[in-house]
GROMACS .gro file of C-alpha atoms in nm:
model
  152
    1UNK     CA    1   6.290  -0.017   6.730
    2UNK     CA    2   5.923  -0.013   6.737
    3UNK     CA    3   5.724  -0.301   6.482
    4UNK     CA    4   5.550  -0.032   6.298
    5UNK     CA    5   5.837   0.179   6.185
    6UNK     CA    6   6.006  -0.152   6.137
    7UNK     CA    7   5.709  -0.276   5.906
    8UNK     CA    8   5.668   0.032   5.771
    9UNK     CA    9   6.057   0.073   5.645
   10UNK     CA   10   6.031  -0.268   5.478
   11UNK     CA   11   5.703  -0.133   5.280
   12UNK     CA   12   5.840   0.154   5.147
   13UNK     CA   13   6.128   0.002   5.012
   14UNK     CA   14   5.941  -0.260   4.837
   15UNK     CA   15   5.707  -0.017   4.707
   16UNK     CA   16   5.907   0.209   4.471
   17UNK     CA   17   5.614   0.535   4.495
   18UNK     CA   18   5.655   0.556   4.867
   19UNK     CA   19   6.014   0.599   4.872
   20UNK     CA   20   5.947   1.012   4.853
   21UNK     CA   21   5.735   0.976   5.166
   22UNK     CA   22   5.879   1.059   5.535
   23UNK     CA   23   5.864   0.765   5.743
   24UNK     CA   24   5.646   0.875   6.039
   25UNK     CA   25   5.393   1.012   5.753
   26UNK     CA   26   5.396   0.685   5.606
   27UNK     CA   27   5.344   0.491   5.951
   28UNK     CA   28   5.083   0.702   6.014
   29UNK     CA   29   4.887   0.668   5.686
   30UNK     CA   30   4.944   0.293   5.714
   31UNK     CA   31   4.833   0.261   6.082
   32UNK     CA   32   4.510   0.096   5.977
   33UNK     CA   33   4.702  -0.184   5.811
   34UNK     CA   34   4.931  -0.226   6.086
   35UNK     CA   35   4.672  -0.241   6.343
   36UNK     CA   36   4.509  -0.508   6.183
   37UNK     CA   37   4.804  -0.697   6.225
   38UNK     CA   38   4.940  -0.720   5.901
   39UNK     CA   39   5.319  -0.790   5.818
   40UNK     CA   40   5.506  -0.572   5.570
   41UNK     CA   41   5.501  -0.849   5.250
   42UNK     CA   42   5.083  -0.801   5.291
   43UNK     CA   43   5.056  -0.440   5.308
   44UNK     CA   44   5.334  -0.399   5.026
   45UNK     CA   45   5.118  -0.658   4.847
   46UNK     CA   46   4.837  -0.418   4.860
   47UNK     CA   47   4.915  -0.157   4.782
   48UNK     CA   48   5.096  -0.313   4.477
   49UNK     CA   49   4.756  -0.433   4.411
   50UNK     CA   50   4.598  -0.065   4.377
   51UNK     CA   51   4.815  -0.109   3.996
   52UNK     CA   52   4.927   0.237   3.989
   53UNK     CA   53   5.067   0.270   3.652
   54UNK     CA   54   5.145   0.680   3.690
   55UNK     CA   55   5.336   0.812   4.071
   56UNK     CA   56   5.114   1.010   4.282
   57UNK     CA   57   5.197   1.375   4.398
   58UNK     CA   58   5.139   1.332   4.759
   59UNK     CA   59   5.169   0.908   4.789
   60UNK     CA   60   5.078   0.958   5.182
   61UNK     CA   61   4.733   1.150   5.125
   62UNK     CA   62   4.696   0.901   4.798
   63UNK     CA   63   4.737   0.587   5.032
   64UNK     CA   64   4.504   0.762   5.341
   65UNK     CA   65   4.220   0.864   5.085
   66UNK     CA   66   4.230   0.505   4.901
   67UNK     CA   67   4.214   0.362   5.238
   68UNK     CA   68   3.925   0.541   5.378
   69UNK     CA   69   3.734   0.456   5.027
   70UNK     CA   70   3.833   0.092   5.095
   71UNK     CA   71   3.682   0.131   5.457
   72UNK     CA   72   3.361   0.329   5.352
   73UNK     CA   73   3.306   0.029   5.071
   74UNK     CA   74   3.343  -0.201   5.345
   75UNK     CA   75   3.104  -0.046   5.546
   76UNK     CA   76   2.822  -0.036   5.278
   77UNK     CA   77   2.868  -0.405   5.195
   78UNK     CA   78   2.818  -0.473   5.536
   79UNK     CA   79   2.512  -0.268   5.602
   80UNK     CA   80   2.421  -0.399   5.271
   81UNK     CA   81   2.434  -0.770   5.371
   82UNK     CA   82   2.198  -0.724   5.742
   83UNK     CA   83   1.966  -0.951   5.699
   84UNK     CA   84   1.586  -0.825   5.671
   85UNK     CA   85   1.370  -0.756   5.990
   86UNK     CA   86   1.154  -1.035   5.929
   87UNK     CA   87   1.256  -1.401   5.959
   88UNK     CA   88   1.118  -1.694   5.635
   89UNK     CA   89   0.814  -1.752   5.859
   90UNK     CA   90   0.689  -1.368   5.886
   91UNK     CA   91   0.790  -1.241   5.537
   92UNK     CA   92   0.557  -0.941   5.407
   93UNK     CA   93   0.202  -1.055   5.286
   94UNK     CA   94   0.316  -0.908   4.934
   95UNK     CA   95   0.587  -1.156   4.885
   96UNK     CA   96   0.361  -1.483   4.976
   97UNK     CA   97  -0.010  -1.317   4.855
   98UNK     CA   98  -0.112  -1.545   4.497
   99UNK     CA   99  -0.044  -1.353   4.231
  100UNK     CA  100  -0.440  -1.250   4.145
  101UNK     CA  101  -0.513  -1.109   4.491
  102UNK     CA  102  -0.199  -0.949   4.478
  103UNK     CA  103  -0.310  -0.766   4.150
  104UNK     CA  104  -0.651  -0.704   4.307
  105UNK     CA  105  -0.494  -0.558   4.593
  106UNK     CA  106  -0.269  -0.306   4.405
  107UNK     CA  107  -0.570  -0.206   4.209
  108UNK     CA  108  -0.806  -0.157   4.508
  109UNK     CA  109  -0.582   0.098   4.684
  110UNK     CA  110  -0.551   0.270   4.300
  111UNK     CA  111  -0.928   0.283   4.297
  112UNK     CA  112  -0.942   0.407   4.686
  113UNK     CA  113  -0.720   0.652   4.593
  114UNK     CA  114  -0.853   0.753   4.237
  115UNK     CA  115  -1.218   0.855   4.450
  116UNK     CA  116  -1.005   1.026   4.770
  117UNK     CA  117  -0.824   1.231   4.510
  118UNK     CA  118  -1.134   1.309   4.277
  119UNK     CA  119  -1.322   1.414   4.619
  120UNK     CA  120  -1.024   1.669   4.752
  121UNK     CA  121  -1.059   1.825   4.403
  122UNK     CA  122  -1.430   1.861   4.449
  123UNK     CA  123  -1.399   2.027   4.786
  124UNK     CA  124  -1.174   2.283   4.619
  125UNK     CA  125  -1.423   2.326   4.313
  126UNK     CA  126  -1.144   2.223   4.090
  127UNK     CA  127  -1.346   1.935   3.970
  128UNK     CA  128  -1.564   2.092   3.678
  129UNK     CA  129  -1.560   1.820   3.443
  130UNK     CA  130  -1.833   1.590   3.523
  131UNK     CA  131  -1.984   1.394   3.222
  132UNK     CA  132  -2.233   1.624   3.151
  133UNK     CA  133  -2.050   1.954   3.188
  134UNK     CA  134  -1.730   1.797   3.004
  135UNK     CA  135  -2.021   1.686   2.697
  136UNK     CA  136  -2.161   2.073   2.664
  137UNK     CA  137  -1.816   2.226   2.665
  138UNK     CA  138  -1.681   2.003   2.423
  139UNK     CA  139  -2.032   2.070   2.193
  140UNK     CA  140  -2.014   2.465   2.293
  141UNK     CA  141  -1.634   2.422   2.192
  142UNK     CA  142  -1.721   2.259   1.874
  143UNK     CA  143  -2.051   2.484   1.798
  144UNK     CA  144  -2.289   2.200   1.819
  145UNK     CA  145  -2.546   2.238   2.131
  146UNK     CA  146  -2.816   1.979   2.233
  147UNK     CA  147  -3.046   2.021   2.515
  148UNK     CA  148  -2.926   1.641   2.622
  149UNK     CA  149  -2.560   1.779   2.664
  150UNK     CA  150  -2.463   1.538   2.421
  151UNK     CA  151  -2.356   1.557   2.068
  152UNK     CA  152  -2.608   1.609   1.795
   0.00000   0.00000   0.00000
């Protein structure tokens, strides 16, 4: 008799929900388990372990689905856990920069960017609000005019 229907025979009759399940579906579902090498008290200790307190409908596509979760969770742990590109010696300037030339760093790109955006709007005459042209609309708005553009 081959080891994984032997394995697998001794699971599903220590694991009262799989005893609806054909064998050779069951072997097949379990295949990941038994090609890792496992013995039948492991696997029929995990999927004890899964706690199910109600009996799935299909226990074979229940066992294959909580698997592949299992092995997709694995997989994001482990791309998770690679280490960063850069070693202790070559971490990012941000991470090692003092604190005030950090903060005068961050606000020099804001200000770079603050006069980059103010010039596109310019160029596409969408900037209309200079001092003295925001000064007489808010006095035209108000009814107030001054020939300085500023409030009376």
């Amino acid at each position: 008799m081959q080891r994984g229907i032997w394995i697998t025979r001794q699971v599903r009759a220590r694991v009262q929900w799989t005893q609806g399940v054909r064998l050779r579906r069951l072997e097949y579902v379990l295949r990941p388990l038994l090609d890792a090498g496992l013995d039948a008290d492991t696997i029929a200790a995990e999927l004890h372990s899964w706690m199910l307190t109600w009996r799935p409908a299909r226990p074979a596509e229940y066992i294959r689905a909580q698997l592949a979760r299992q092995a997709s969770a694995e997989h994001t742990a482990a791309a998770l856990a690679t280490p960063e590109p850069w070693g202790n010696d070559a971490a990012p300037a941000a991470f090692t920069a003092p604190r005030l030339d950090l903060v005068r760093s961050v606000l020099g790109g804001l200000a770079a960017g603050m006069a980059a955006y103010s010039a596109r709007q310019t160029e596409q005459g969408l900037d209309d609000l200079t001092d003295a042209a925001a000064a007489s609309d808010m006095a035209a708005f108000l009814g107030t005019t001054t020939s300085t553009g500023a409030f009376a």
